[in-house]
Tab-separated table of C-alpha atoms and ligand atoms in Angstrom:
chain	number	residue	atom	x	y	z
A	980	MET	CA	16.717	20.634	11.069
A	981	ALA	CA	13.356	20.650	9.390
A	982	PHE	CA	11.427	20.719	12.693
A	983	LYS	CA	10.373	23.932	14.377
A	984	ASN	CA	9.097	21.957	17.352
A	985	GLU	CA	11.861	20.889	19.726
A	986	TYR	CA	10.111	17.806	21.041
A	987	LEU	CA	9.527	16.437	17.533
A	988	ALA	CA	13.098	17.272	16.552
A	989	GLY	CA	14.256	15.177	19.510
A	990	VAL	CA	12.013	12.249	18.628
A	991	TYR	CA	13.289	12.292	15.061
A	992	GLU	CA	16.899	12.488	16.186
A	993	ASP	CA	16.378	9.386	18.340
A	994	VAL	CA	14.738	7.554	15.441
A	995	CYS	CA	17.724	8.407	13.224
A	996	LYS	CA	20.160	7.103	15.850
A	997	ARG	CA	18.238	3.925	16.473
A	998	ASN	CA	17.600	3.111	12.807
A	999	PRO	CA	20.722	4.061	10.846
A	1000	ASN	CA	20.918	3.063	7.185
A	1001	GLU	CA	17.147	2.834	6.856
A	1002	PRO	CA	16.371	5.672	4.427
A	1003	GLU	CA	12.817	4.633	3.513
A	1004	PHE	CA	11.792	4.241	7.152
A	1005	LEU	CA	13.305	7.608	8.088
A	1006	GLN	CA	11.606	9.261	5.096
A	1007	ALA	CA	8.200	7.961	6.187
A	1008	VAL	CA	8.711	8.925	9.848
A	1009	LYS	CA	9.977	12.409	8.977
A	1010	GLU	CA	6.965	13.155	6.803
A	1011	VAL	CA	4.525	12.161	9.544
A	1012	LEU	CA	6.369	13.985	12.334
A	1013	GLU	CA	6.579	17.191	10.265
A	1014	THR	CA	2.819	17.219	9.838
A	1015	LEU	CA	2.192	16.561	13.545
A	1016	GLU	CA	3.662	19.892	14.671
A	1017	PRO	CA	0.270	21.650	15.023
A	1018	VAL	CA	-1.153	18.622	16.875
A	1019	VAL	CA	1.674	18.529	19.378
A	1020	GLU	CA	1.165	22.220	20.073
A	1021	LYS	CA	-2.554	21.707	20.799
A	1022	ARG	CA	-2.257	18.416	22.687
A	1023	PRO	CA	0.312	18.461	25.522
A	1024	ASP	CA	-1.282	15.262	26.905
A	1025	ILE	CA	-0.014	13.357	23.860
A	1026	VAL	CA	3.530	14.602	24.457
A	1027	ALA	CA	3.380	13.902	28.209
A	1028	ALA	CA	2.312	10.293	27.598
A	1029	GLY	CA	5.161	9.704	25.141
A	1030	VAL	CA	2.696	8.620	22.467
A	1031	ILE	CA	4.876	9.632	19.533
A	1032	ASP	CA	8.068	8.243	21.115
A	1033	ARG	CA	6.264	4.896	21.349
A	1034	LEU	CA	4.581	5.061	17.938
A	1035	VAL	CA	7.884	5.174	16.028
A	1036	GLU	CA	9.109	1.936	17.627
A	1037	PRO	CA	7.542	-1.311	16.358
A	1038	GLU	CA	5.839	-3.293	19.132
A	1039	ARG	CA	7.521	-6.445	17.854
A	1040	ALA	CA	9.851	-7.492	15.009
A	1041	ILE	CA	10.093	-11.068	13.798
A	1042	ILE	CA	12.952	-11.993	11.458
A	1043	PHE	CA	13.447	-15.555	10.322
A	1044	ARG	CA	15.191	-17.888	7.892
A	1045	VAL	CA	13.124	-19.280	5.040
A	1046	SER	CA	14.729	-22.378	3.501
A	1047	TRP	CA	13.259	-24.157	0.504
A	1048	VAL	CA	14.363	-26.426	-2.343
A	1049	ASP	CA	14.244	-25.221	-5.955
A	1050	ASP	CA	13.261	-27.322	-8.987
A	1051	SER	CA	16.856	-28.387	-9.601
A	1052	GLY	CA	17.156	-29.742	-6.047
A	1053	LYS	CA	19.295	-26.833	-4.816
A	1054	VAL	CA	18.694	-25.492	-1.307
A	1055	ARG	CA	17.734	-21.799	-1.293
A	1056	VAL	CA	17.679	-19.434	1.671
A	1057	ASN	CA	15.677	-16.205	2.008
A	1058	ARG	CA	14.961	-13.931	4.924
A	1059	GLY	CA	11.412	-13.447	6.209
A	1060	TYR	CA	10.103	-10.430	8.145
A	1061	ARG	CA	7.018	-9.388	10.072
A	1062	TYR	CA	7.029	-6.026	11.811
A	1063	GLN	CA	4.059	-5.806	14.193
A	1064	PHE	CA	4.027	-2.054	14.484
A	1065	ASN	CA	1.002	-0.940	16.448
A	1066	SER	CA	-2.034	-2.752	17.874
A	1067	ALA	CA	-3.708	0.157	19.705
A	1068	ILE	CA	-6.918	0.062	17.650
A	1069	GLY	CA	-7.040	-3.547	16.424
A	1070	PRO	CA	-5.029	-6.615	15.411
A	1071	TYR	CA	-1.920	-5.889	13.343
A	1072	LYS	CA	-2.953	-5.682	9.688
A	1073	GLY	CA	-0.934	-5.220	6.526
A	1074	GLY	CA	0.447	-6.978	3.513
A	1075	ILE	CA	3.389	-9.232	2.736
A	1076	ARG	CA	5.836	-7.980	0.127
A	1077	LEU	CA	7.858	-10.515	-1.871
A	1078	HIS	CA	10.538	-8.669	-3.832
A	1079	PRO	CA	14.354	-8.928	-4.002
A	1080	SER	CA	14.670	-5.358	-2.670
A	1081	VAL	CA	12.916	-6.183	0.634
A	1082	ASN	CA	14.891	-5.221	3.753
A	1083	PRO	CA	14.052	-3.891	7.251
A	1084	SER	CA	13.909	-0.288	6.049
A	1085	ILE	CA	11.273	-1.053	3.434
A	1086	ILE	CA	9.120	-3.253	5.649
A	1087	LYS	CA	9.326	-0.729	8.501
A	1088	PHE	CA	8.312	2.226	6.326
A	1089	LEU	CA	5.359	0.210	5.081
A	1090	GLY	CA	4.403	-0.979	8.575
A	1091	PHE	CA	4.666	2.519	10.023
A	1092	GLU	CA	2.483	4.059	7.302
A	1093	GLN	CA	-0.001	1.231	7.678
A	1094	ILE	CA	-0.824	2.429	11.240
A	1095	PHE	CA	-2.225	5.742	9.984
A	1096	LYS	CA	-3.804	4.329	6.829
A	1097	ASN	CA	-5.624	1.626	8.744
A	1098	SER	CA	-6.848	4.134	11.313
A	1099	LEU	CA	-8.174	6.378	8.522
A	1100	THR	CA	-10.411	3.581	7.233
A	1101	GLY	CA	-12.440	3.933	10.437
A	1102	LEU	CA	-12.250	0.165	10.933
A	1103	PRO	CA	-10.618	-1.608	13.908
A	1104	ILE	CA	-7.231	-2.597	12.466
A	1105	GLY	CA	-3.717	-1.960	13.781
A	1106	GLY	CA	-0.600	-1.623	11.639
A	1107	GLY	CA	1.944	-4.204	10.502
A	1108	LYS	CA	3.827	-5.387	7.448
A	1109	GLY	CA	5.877	-8.374	6.404
A	1110	GLY	CA	7.736	-9.825	3.503
A	1111	SER	CA	10.817	-11.484	2.162
A	1112	ASP	CA	13.619	-10.877	-0.318
A	1113	PHE	CA	12.285	-13.870	-2.282
A	1114	ASP	CA	11.582	-13.011	-5.934
A	1115	PRO	CA	8.524	-14.844	-7.294
A	1116	LYS	CA	9.375	-13.656	-10.817
A	1117	GLY	CA	10.671	-16.484	-12.979
A	1118	LYS	CA	9.918	-19.158	-10.356
A	1119	SER	CA	7.724	-22.169	-11.096
A	1120	ASP	CA	4.425	-22.658	-9.243
A	1121	GLY	CA	6.095	-25.479	-7.311
A	1122	GLU	CA	8.954	-23.242	-6.185
A	1123	VAL	CA	6.554	-20.483	-5.131
A	1124	MET	CA	4.497	-23.063	-3.210
A	1125	ARG	CA	7.510	-24.463	-1.359
A	1126	PHE	CA	8.713	-20.974	-0.470
A	1127	CYS	CA	5.259	-19.928	0.778
A	1128	GLN	CA	4.898	-23.095	2.857
A	1129	SER	CA	8.290	-22.582	4.466
A	1130	PHE	CA	7.582	-18.875	5.066
A	1131	MET	CA	4.243	-19.662	6.709
A	1132	THR	CA	5.667	-22.474	8.850
A	1133	GLU	CA	7.480	-19.827	10.893
A	1134	LEU	CA	5.021	-16.945	10.449
A	1135	ALA	CA	2.113	-19.089	11.713
A	1136	LYS	CA	3.591	-18.945	15.221
A	1137	HIS	CA	3.123	-15.190	15.338
A	1138	ILE	CA	-0.191	-14.437	13.577
A	1139	GLY	CA	-3.870	-15.210	14.079
A	1140	ALA	CA	-7.325	-13.893	13.188
A	1141	ASP	CA	-7.380	-11.754	16.371
A	1142	THR	CA	-3.611	-11.096	16.536
A	1143	ASP	CA	-2.159	-10.268	13.143
A	1144	VAL	CA	-3.799	-10.671	9.735
A	1145	PRO	CA	-1.423	-10.427	6.726
A	1146	ALA	CA	-2.488	-9.921	3.098
A	1147	GLY	CA	-1.021	-9.241	-0.353
A	1148	ASP	CA	1.379	-6.545	-1.527
A	1149	ILE	CA	4.013	-6.450	-4.287
A	1150	GLY	CA	4.706	-10.022	-5.417
A	1151	THR	CA	2.018	-11.521	-3.178
A	1152	GLY	CA	-1.198	-12.129	-5.074
A	1153	ALA	CA	-3.949	-14.744	-5.079
A	1154	ARG	CA	-1.542	-17.630	-5.789
A	1155	GLU	CA	0.794	-16.826	-2.889
A	1156	ILE	CA	-2.052	-16.125	-0.440
A	1157	GLY	CA	-3.585	-19.486	-1.390
A	1158	TYR	CA	-0.388	-21.413	-0.621
A	1159	MET	CA	0.154	-19.502	2.627
A	1160	TYR	CA	-3.432	-20.062	3.733
A	1161	GLY	CA	-3.242	-23.778	2.948
A	1162	GLN	CA	-0.118	-24.152	5.072
A	1163	TYR	CA	-1.575	-22.147	7.985
A	1164	LYS	CA	-4.739	-24.262	7.965
A	1165	ARG	CA	-2.700	-27.451	7.913
A	1166	LEU	CA	-0.411	-26.367	10.774
A	1167	ARG	CA	-3.167	-25.065	13.026
A	1168	ASN	CA	-6.002	-27.374	12.029
A	1169	GLU	CA	-8.350	-24.420	12.002
A	1170	PHE	CA	-10.225	-22.496	9.329
A	1171	THR	CA	-10.071	-18.833	10.336
A	1172	GLY	CA	-9.737	-15.480	8.646
A	1173	VAL	CA	-6.002	-15.255	9.312
A	1174	LEU	CA	-5.156	-13.833	5.875
A	1175	THR	CA	-7.112	-11.543	3.568
A	1176	GLY	CA	-7.160	-11.456	-0.197
A	1177	LYS	CA	-8.148	-15.116	-0.057
A	1178	GLY	CA	-9.725	-16.894	-3.032
A	1179	LEU	CA	-13.499	-16.684	-3.316
A	1180	THR	CA	-13.929	-20.425	-2.728
A	1181	TYR	CA	-12.279	-20.362	0.706
A	1182	GLY	CA	-13.351	-17.214	2.519
A	1183	GLY	CA	-12.193	-14.373	0.287
A	1184	SER	CA	-14.309	-11.269	-0.171
A	1185	LEU	CA	-15.826	-10.221	-3.444
A	1186	ALA	CA	-14.258	-6.937	-4.608
A	1187	ARG	CA	-11.061	-7.347	-2.535
A	1188	LYS	CA	-9.044	-7.936	-5.716
A	1189	GLU	CA	-10.401	-4.724	-7.226
A	1190	ALA	CA	-10.481	-2.722	-3.981
A	1191	THR	CA	-7.196	-0.808	-3.919
A	1192	GLY	CA	-7.472	0.401	-7.521
A	1193	TYR	CA	-11.211	1.066	-7.333
A	1194	GLY	CA	-10.800	2.806	-3.972
A	1195	LEU	CA	-8.039	4.995	-5.393
A	1196	CYS	CA	-10.398	6.154	-8.128
A	1197	TYR	CA	-13.327	6.690	-5.727
A	1198	PHE	CA	-11.035	8.840	-3.586
A	1199	THR	CA	-9.753	10.736	-6.631
A	1200	GLU	CA	-13.273	11.243	-7.981
A	1201	GLU	CA	-14.340	12.709	-4.616
A	1202	MET	CA	-11.299	15.010	-4.581
A	1203	LEU	CA	-12.120	16.086	-8.159
A	1204	LYS	CA	-15.825	16.578	-7.325
A	1205	ASN	CA	-14.949	18.859	-4.419
A	1206	ASN	CA	-12.933	20.932	-6.858
A	1207	GLY	CA	-15.721	21.137	-9.422
A	1208	THR	CA	-14.538	18.496	-11.866
A	1209	SER	CA	-14.426	14.709	-12.494
A	1210	PHE	CA	-12.600	11.911	-14.339
A	1211	ALA	CA	-14.816	12.391	-17.401
A	1212	GLY	CA	-12.785	13.262	-20.484
A	1213	LYS	CA	-9.457	13.315	-18.596
A	1214	THR	CA	-6.259	11.677	-19.836
A	1215	VAL	CA	-4.735	9.380	-17.222
A	1216	VAL	CA	-1.292	7.804	-16.780
A	1217	VAL	CA	-1.033	4.775	-14.467
A	1218	SER	CA	2.362	3.365	-13.507
A	1219	GLY	CA	2.761	-0.332	-12.772
A	1220	SER	CA	0.652	-3.124	-14.223
A	1221	GLY	CA	0.047	-5.221	-11.139
A	1222	ASN	CA	-2.999	-5.575	-8.918
A	1223	VAL	CA	-3.399	-1.908	-7.999
A	1224	ALA	CA	-2.601	-0.521	-11.471
A	1225	ILE	CA	-4.947	-2.880	-13.326
A	1226	TYR	CA	-8.010	-2.101	-11.197
A	1227	ALA	CA	-7.214	1.609	-11.043
A	1228	THR	CA	-7.179	1.568	-14.837
A	1229	GLU	CA	-10.475	-0.337	-14.909
A	1230	LYS	CA	-12.285	2.112	-12.599
A	1231	ALA	CA	-10.712	5.261	-14.108
A	1232	THR	CA	-11.982	4.082	-17.493
A	1233	GLN	CA	-15.458	3.315	-16.117
A	1234	LEU	CA	-15.575	6.832	-14.669
A	1235	GLY	CA	-14.906	8.311	-18.122
A	1236	GLY	CA	-11.133	8.780	-18.030
A	1237	LYS	CA	-8.792	7.566	-20.773
A	1238	VAL	CA	-5.730	5.689	-19.521
A	1239	ILE	CA	-2.977	5.997	-22.133
A	1240	ALA	CA	0.099	4.539	-20.402
A	1241	MET	CA	1.058	1.710	-18.017
A	1242	SER	CA	4.414	0.231	-16.997
A	1243	ASP	CA	6.406	-2.430	-15.198
A	1244	SER	CA	9.970	-2.424	-13.899
A	1245	SER	CA	11.359	-2.801	-17.447
A	1246	GLY	CA	9.557	0.109	-19.121
A	1247	TYR	CA	6.237	1.592	-20.188
A	1248	VAL	CA	3.718	1.345	-22.986
A	1249	VAL	CA	1.774	4.215	-24.521
A	1250	ASP	CA	-1.518	3.609	-26.318
A	1251	ASN	CA	-3.114	6.890	-27.322
A	1252	ASP	CA	-6.370	5.107	-28.198
A	1253	GLY	CA	-6.730	4.070	-24.566
A	1254	ILE	CA	-5.191	1.005	-22.886
A	1255	LYS	CA	-7.036	-2.246	-23.710
A	1256	LEU	CA	-7.260	-3.686	-20.230
A	1257	ASP	CA	-8.296	-7.180	-21.349
A	1258	VAL	CA	-4.921	-7.422	-23.119
A	1259	VAL	CA	-3.046	-6.223	-19.995
A	1260	LYS	CA	-4.948	-8.696	-17.788
A	1261	GLN	CA	-4.112	-11.567	-20.162
A	1262	ILE	CA	-0.411	-10.601	-20.248
A	1263	LYS	CA	-0.033	-9.894	-16.516
A	1264	GLU	CA	-2.625	-11.956	-14.635
A	1265	VAL	CA	-2.741	-15.034	-16.855
A	1266	GLU	CA	0.578	-15.329	-18.720
A	1267	ARG	CA	2.829	-13.428	-16.240
A	1268	LEU	CA	4.770	-11.726	-19.081
A	1269	ARG	CA	6.389	-8.293	-19.423
A	1270	ILE	CA	4.381	-5.149	-20.300
A	1271	SER	CA	6.450	-4.778	-23.518
A	1272	GLU	CA	4.315	-7.658	-24.829
A	1273	TYR	CA	1.384	-5.201	-25.012
A	1274	ALA	CA	3.065	-3.365	-27.892
A	1275	ASN	CA	3.465	-6.678	-29.762
A	1276	ARG	CA	-0.237	-7.403	-29.421
A	1277	VAL	CA	-1.885	-3.992	-29.895
A	1278	PRO	CA	-1.274	-2.168	-33.193
A	1279	GLY	CA	-0.333	1.476	-32.676
A	1280	ALA	CA	0.916	0.972	-29.095
A	1281	GLN	CA	4.565	1.725	-28.359
A	1282	PHE	CA	6.963	0.344	-25.730
A	1283	PHE	CA	9.713	2.519	-24.180
A	1284	PRO	CA	12.387	0.945	-21.959
A	1285	GLY	CA	13.040	2.475	-18.509
A	1286	CYS	CA	10.423	3.313	-15.866
A	1287	SER	CA	10.709	7.013	-15.142
A	1288	GLY	CA	9.936	8.092	-18.722
A	1289	ILE	CA	6.258	7.370	-18.074
A	1290	TRP	CA	6.057	10.691	-16.182
A	1291	THR	CA	6.959	12.578	-19.357
A	1292	VAL	CA	3.750	11.351	-21.007
A	1293	LYS	CA	1.317	14.282	-21.087
A	1294	CYS	CA	-1.721	13.683	-18.874
A	1295	ASP	CA	-4.337	15.395	-16.690
A	1296	ILE	CA	-4.223	12.802	-13.908
A	1297	ALA	CA	-1.257	10.700	-12.755
A	1298	LEU	CA	-1.848	7.582	-10.661
A	1299	PRO	CA	1.488	6.094	-9.502
A	1300	CYS	CA	0.698	2.438	-8.702
A	1301	ALA	CA	4.097	0.670	-8.808
A	1302	THR	CA	6.487	1.314	-5.914
A	1303	GLN	CA	8.141	3.730	-3.474
A	1304	ASN	CA	9.992	6.837	-4.704
A	1305	GLU	CA	9.034	6.217	-8.330
A	1306	ILE	CA	8.340	9.958	-8.842
A	1307	ASN	CA	11.335	12.135	-8.021
A	1308	GLU	CA	11.553	15.909	-8.310
A	1309	GLU	CA	12.529	15.775	-11.990
A	1310	SER	CA	9.563	13.547	-12.850
A	1311	ALA	CA	7.241	15.755	-10.788
A	1312	LYS	CA	8.433	18.805	-12.720
A	1313	ALA	CA	7.877	17.010	-16.014
A	1314	LEU	CA	4.297	16.200	-15.003
A	1315	ILE	CA	3.662	19.791	-13.907
A	1316	ALA	CA	5.206	21.236	-17.092
A	1317	ASN	CA	2.893	19.031	-19.173
A	1318	GLY	CA	-0.202	20.396	-17.426
A	1319	CYS	CA	-0.980	17.521	-15.049
A	1320	GLN	CA	-3.567	18.705	-12.487
A	1321	VAL	CA	-4.011	15.726	-10.198
A	1322	VAL	CA	-1.726	13.127	-8.615
A	1323	ALA	CA	-3.207	10.380	-6.452
A	1324	GLU	CA	-0.998	7.672	-4.980
A	1325	GLY	CA	-1.993	4.025	-5.451
A	1326	ALA	CA	1.445	2.779	-4.439
A	1327	ASN	CA	2.913	3.367	-0.969
A	1328	MET	CA	5.160	6.466	-0.800
A	1329	PRO	CA	5.605	6.688	-4.592
A	1330	SER	CA	6.497	10.406	-4.507
A	1331	THR	CA	9.743	11.618	-2.949
A	1332	PRO	CA	9.439	14.524	-0.462
A	1333	GLU	CA	10.846	16.854	-3.149
A	1334	ALA	CA	8.210	15.662	-5.630
A	1335	ILE	CA	5.398	16.258	-3.103
A	1336	ALA	CA	6.748	19.749	-2.399
A	1337	ALA	CA	6.783	20.484	-6.137
A	1338	PHE	CA	3.172	19.288	-6.567
A	1339	GLN	CA	1.993	21.350	-3.614
A	1340	ALA	CA	3.879	24.454	-4.752
A	1341	ALA	CA	2.327	24.154	-8.206
A	1342	GLY	CA	-1.169	23.824	-6.699
A	1343	LEU	CA	-1.957	20.336	-7.989
A	1344	LEU	CA	-4.602	18.246	-6.251
A	1345	PHE	CA	-2.558	15.670	-4.377
A	1346	GLY	CA	-4.004	12.509	-2.828
A	1347	PRO	CA	-1.413	10.935	-0.507
A	1348	ALA	CA	-1.039	7.159	-0.337
A	1349	LYS	CA	-2.226	6.662	3.240
A	1350	ALA	CA	-5.603	8.071	2.247
A	1351	ALA	CA	-5.839	7.311	-1.463
A	1352	ASN	CA	-4.831	3.628	-1.400
A	1353	ALA	CA	-6.587	2.692	1.855
A	1354	GLY	CA	-9.396	0.950	-0.027
A	1355	GLY	CA	-7.424	-2.294	-0.208
A	1356	VAL	CA	-6.898	-2.680	3.501
A	1357	ALA	CA	-10.403	-1.353	4.226
A	1358	THR	CA	-11.840	-4.151	2.114
A	1359	SER	CA	-9.507	-6.585	3.866
A	1360	ALA	CA	-11.189	-5.488	7.100
A	1361	LEU	CA	-14.559	-6.122	5.427
A	1362	GLU	CA	-13.257	-9.603	4.522
A	1363	MET	CA	-12.410	-10.136	8.213
A	1364	SER	CA	-15.950	-9.086	9.184
A	1365	GLN	CA	-17.476	-11.521	6.696
A	1366	ASN	CA	-15.203	-14.321	7.947
A	1367	SER	CA	-16.254	-13.629	11.555
A	1368	MET	CA	-19.906	-13.753	10.556
A	1369	ARG	CA	-19.315	-16.805	8.315
A	1370	TYR	CA	-21.225	-14.890	5.671
A	1371	SER	CA	-20.534	-13.241	2.294
A	1372	TRP	CA	-21.770	-9.946	1.006
A	1373	THR	CA	-22.413	-9.471	-2.719
A	1374	PHE	CA	-19.951	-7.611	-4.929
A	1375	GLU	CA	-22.328	-4.656	-4.991
A	1376	GLU	CA	-22.582	-4.565	-1.199
A	1377	VAL	CA	-18.810	-4.610	-0.679
A	1378	ASP	CA	-18.218	-2.107	-3.476
A	1379	ALA	CA	-20.815	0.295	-2.017
A	1380	LYS	CA	-19.175	0.079	1.428
A	1381	LEU	CA	-15.747	0.663	-0.149
A	1382	LYS	CA	-17.013	3.762	-1.932
A	1383	GLN	CA	-18.519	5.184	1.266
A	1384	ILE	CA	-15.280	4.479	3.150
A	1385	MET	CA	-13.188	6.313	0.533
A	1386	ILE	CA	-15.526	9.333	0.582
A	1387	GLY	CA	-15.311	9.293	4.391
A	1388	ILE	CA	-11.510	9.199	4.269
A	1389	TYR	CA	-11.441	12.168	1.904
A	1390	ASN	CA	-13.794	14.160	4.150
A	1391	ASN	CA	-11.909	13.339	7.355
A	1392	ALA	CA	-8.525	14.135	5.816
A	1393	TYR	CA	-9.894	17.396	4.398
A	1394	LYS	CA	-11.463	18.321	7.746
A	1395	ALA	CA	-8.220	17.685	9.633
A	1396	SER	CA	-6.271	19.706	7.041
A	1397	ALA	CA	-8.609	22.644	7.574
A	1398	GLU	CA	-8.515	22.354	11.379
A	1399	TYR	CA	-4.769	21.890	11.846
A	1400	ALA	CA	-2.934	22.871	8.635
A	1401	THR	CA	-3.898	24.353	5.268
A	1402	PRO	CA	-7.329	23.401	3.877
A	1403	GLY	CA	-6.741	20.843	1.132
A	1404	ASP	CA	-3.259	19.808	2.337
A	1405	LEU	CA	-4.265	16.166	2.441
A	1406	VAL	CA	-0.734	15.007	3.333
A	1407	ALA	CA	-1.104	16.752	6.681
A	1408	GLY	CA	-4.826	16.005	6.924
A	1409	ALA	CA	-4.440	12.245	6.387
A	1410	ASN	CA	-1.527	11.954	8.813
A	1411	ILE	CA	-3.296	13.954	11.507
A	1412	ALA	CA	-6.708	12.285	11.175
A	1413	GLY	CA	-5.078	8.833	11.192
A	1414	PHE	CA	-2.830	9.723	14.105
A	1415	LEU	CA	-5.450	11.168	16.455
A	1416	LYS	CA	-7.523	7.980	16.736
A	1417	VAL	CA	-4.442	5.852	17.434
A	1418	ALA	CA	-3.092	8.420	19.907
A	1419	ASP	CA	-6.359	8.519	21.856
A	1420	ALA	CA	-6.428	4.708	22.051
A	1421	MET	CA	-2.809	4.664	23.255
A	1422	LEU	CA	-3.627	7.275	25.888
A	1423	ALA	CA	-6.527	5.152	27.103
A	1424	HIS	CA	-4.324	2.053	27.411
A	1425	GLY	CA	-1.678	3.699	29.581
A	1426	VAL	CA	2.058	3.343	29.054
A	1427	ILE	CA	2.518	-0.086	27.435
B	2031	NDP	P1	2.033	-6.164	-7.873
B	2031	NDP	O1	3.139	-7.066	-7.531
B	2031	NDP	O2	0.728	-6.737	-8.301
B	2031	NDP	O3	2.481	-5.130	-9.001
B	2031	NDP	C1	3.566	-4.295	-8.808
B	2031	NDP	C2	3.807	-3.494	-10.066
B	2031	NDP	O4	4.774	-2.485	-9.799
B	2031	NDP	C3	4.364	-4.333	-11.196
B	2031	NDP	O5	3.956	-3.795	-12.418
B	2031	NDP	C4	5.872	-4.183	-10.988
B	2031	NDP	O6	6.660	-4.405	-12.141
B	2031	NDP	C5	5.966	-2.735	-10.559
B	2031	NDP	N1	7.156	-2.582	-9.706
B	2031	NDP	C6	7.420	-3.241	-8.552
B	2031	NDP	N2	8.610	-2.880	-8.053
B	2031	NDP	C7	9.092	-1.980	-8.919
B	2031	NDP	C8	10.301	-1.249	-8.960
B	2031	NDP	N3	11.238	-1.373	-7.995
B	2031	NDP	N4	10.462	-0.400	-10.020
B	2031	NDP	C9	9.507	-0.285	-10.986
B	2031	NDP	N5	8.358	-0.958	-10.987
B	2031	NDP	C10	8.155	-1.790	-9.982
B	2031	NDP	O7	1.825	-5.224	-6.587
B	2031	NDP	P2	0.584	-4.319	-6.192
B	2031	NDP	O8	-0.103	-3.817	-7.406
B	2031	NDP	O9	-0.196	-5.051	-5.163
B	2031	NDP	O10	1.314	-3.127	-5.442
B	2031	NDP	C11	1.699	-1.921	-6.095
B	2031	NDP	C12	1.878	-0.813	-5.070
B	2031	NDP	O11	0.640	-0.598	-4.375
B	2031	NDP	C13	2.904	-1.105	-3.960
B	2031	NDP	O12	3.505	0.107	-3.577
B	2031	NDP	C14	2.037	-1.625	-2.814
B	2031	NDP	O13	2.667	-1.464	-1.574
B	2031	NDP	C15	0.828	-0.713	-2.969
B	2031	NDP	N6	-0.429	-1.169	-2.370
B	2031	NDP	C16	-0.946	-2.400	-2.650
B	2031	NDP	C17	-2.158	-2.771	-2.107
B	2031	NDP	C18	-2.807	-4.074	-2.444
B	2031	NDP	O14	-3.919	-4.289	-1.985
B	2031	NDP	N7	-2.202	-4.943	-3.225
B	2031	NDP	C19	-2.886	-1.900	-1.172
B	2031	NDP	C20	-2.289	-0.587	-1.014
B	2031	NDP	C21	-1.101	-0.272	-1.590
B	2031	NDP	P3	7.490	-5.781	-12.285
B	2031	NDP	O15	6.435	-6.839	-12.473
B	2031	NDP	O16	8.358	-5.568	-13.450
B	2031	NDP	O17	8.240	-5.946	-10.990
B	2032	2IT	O1	-0.386	-1.428	1.571
B	2032	2IT	C1	-1.480	-1.957	1.830
B	2032	2IT	O2	-2.388	-1.339	2.393
B	2032	2IT	C2	-1.671	-3.361	1.437
B	2032	2IT	N1	-0.776	-3.941	0.836
B	2032	2IT	C3	-2.938	-4.066	1.782
B	2032	2IT	C4	-2.917	-4.566	3.197
B	2032	2IT	C5	-4.076	-5.435	3.599
B	2032	2IT	O3	-4.011	-5.928	4.735
B	2032	2IT	O4	-5.020	-5.612	2.832
């Protein structure tokens, strides 16, 4: 048993019994519980009130059938999910993932991590996550619209601007949010900020699209600054080529880094002259094609099939921005052997526990997802504020707030790491700083 603390060992054992066959959820819970050992020792009140026993159980789970008709007239059935994990500090908040791999384990790991991430932003948002095993890839706009309308017809019964505010995640971008918002508005006959990541013409926030990737780079830049360096002149590898990857690449480049590789689930491209982001945006955001197309359009660029090979590309900074467990121990060792000094997680849980251990043992600067990618949800909370005020801030205003929030997250995670664990162990620091605010709110509310 990995736990020295008996109480935490018991909590984890119960979680394993209650959630068998959910490896991603157990992985996420184990990591958090391991880092809470020093907190539990200092705070017997938290143990006495059963805060952690309650935190690992979602407040509510909604699972529903999503039926829709495809372009050939065939009836299709998917499964929809919303796990409303914790509302101690604000309405449930978190994205909707549309990907064929979606199952309870994946949505629960995401919803659980969202509690701590959202707390770290300093803004009043609880944790939740939803999704479906629907695959938007290869579907027509009409099919995506009919799926989203059917999905929202059920989900609308369970969400609301002060109850639960979903947003984008893998497979859910501006198009999907638009269709979901339209259906919610039609069902409820009200125009409220019930989703974030909305289009700019109907209540979206400037800089939300860019926020996760930009925030990741602001966080990384702060981590670098505190270690006497910066992005300037560094070689960067970014996995994925979706929303987070594209805007991480944009900001890393603006800060003086050179991004030389990006990927999708079919493989990766290397462009030693620096990725031309306008080409990636055209391929991914406009034409919805594969990343291999980049090598057809940019002379000198090369495509390699298979995803994990991207971690063998020599770089100073690695920004995993695709999906969970995309860096295993072998990939981590390849990065370390090639001299990589910094890993910051744009995706949720992209490094396996063995990979994180390898990075920490080798002394790399490591920015864990809950802290490093919190800029997206933080800006979602800023979108909620603007919707409540019926007002819009400028791009510069939102971007400046995002930057301050990311610097604050770095400082709070660092402070908690120094107080409770090892200074600079941001895995522990982020978990602990995020946890303490939620725990204190739960204590205040009594046993509910
Ligand atoms: P997108 O759907 O825009 O892009 C996802 C990218 O990751 C695509 O390039 C996709 O390739 C690749 N990918 C997805 N699944 C896999 C897989 N199983 N194996 C290999 N590659 C894969 O999603 P986002 O950019 O929004 O999300 C990326 C990550 O960032 C996720 O972990 C998400 O949870 C996290 N995140 C997102 C936030 C947001 O605001 N959007 C906020 C914080 C975190 P392909 O197209 O081939 O599937
Ligand atoms: O993982 C995440 O933080 C997101 N997908 C964004 C959630 C949100 O509500 O903006």
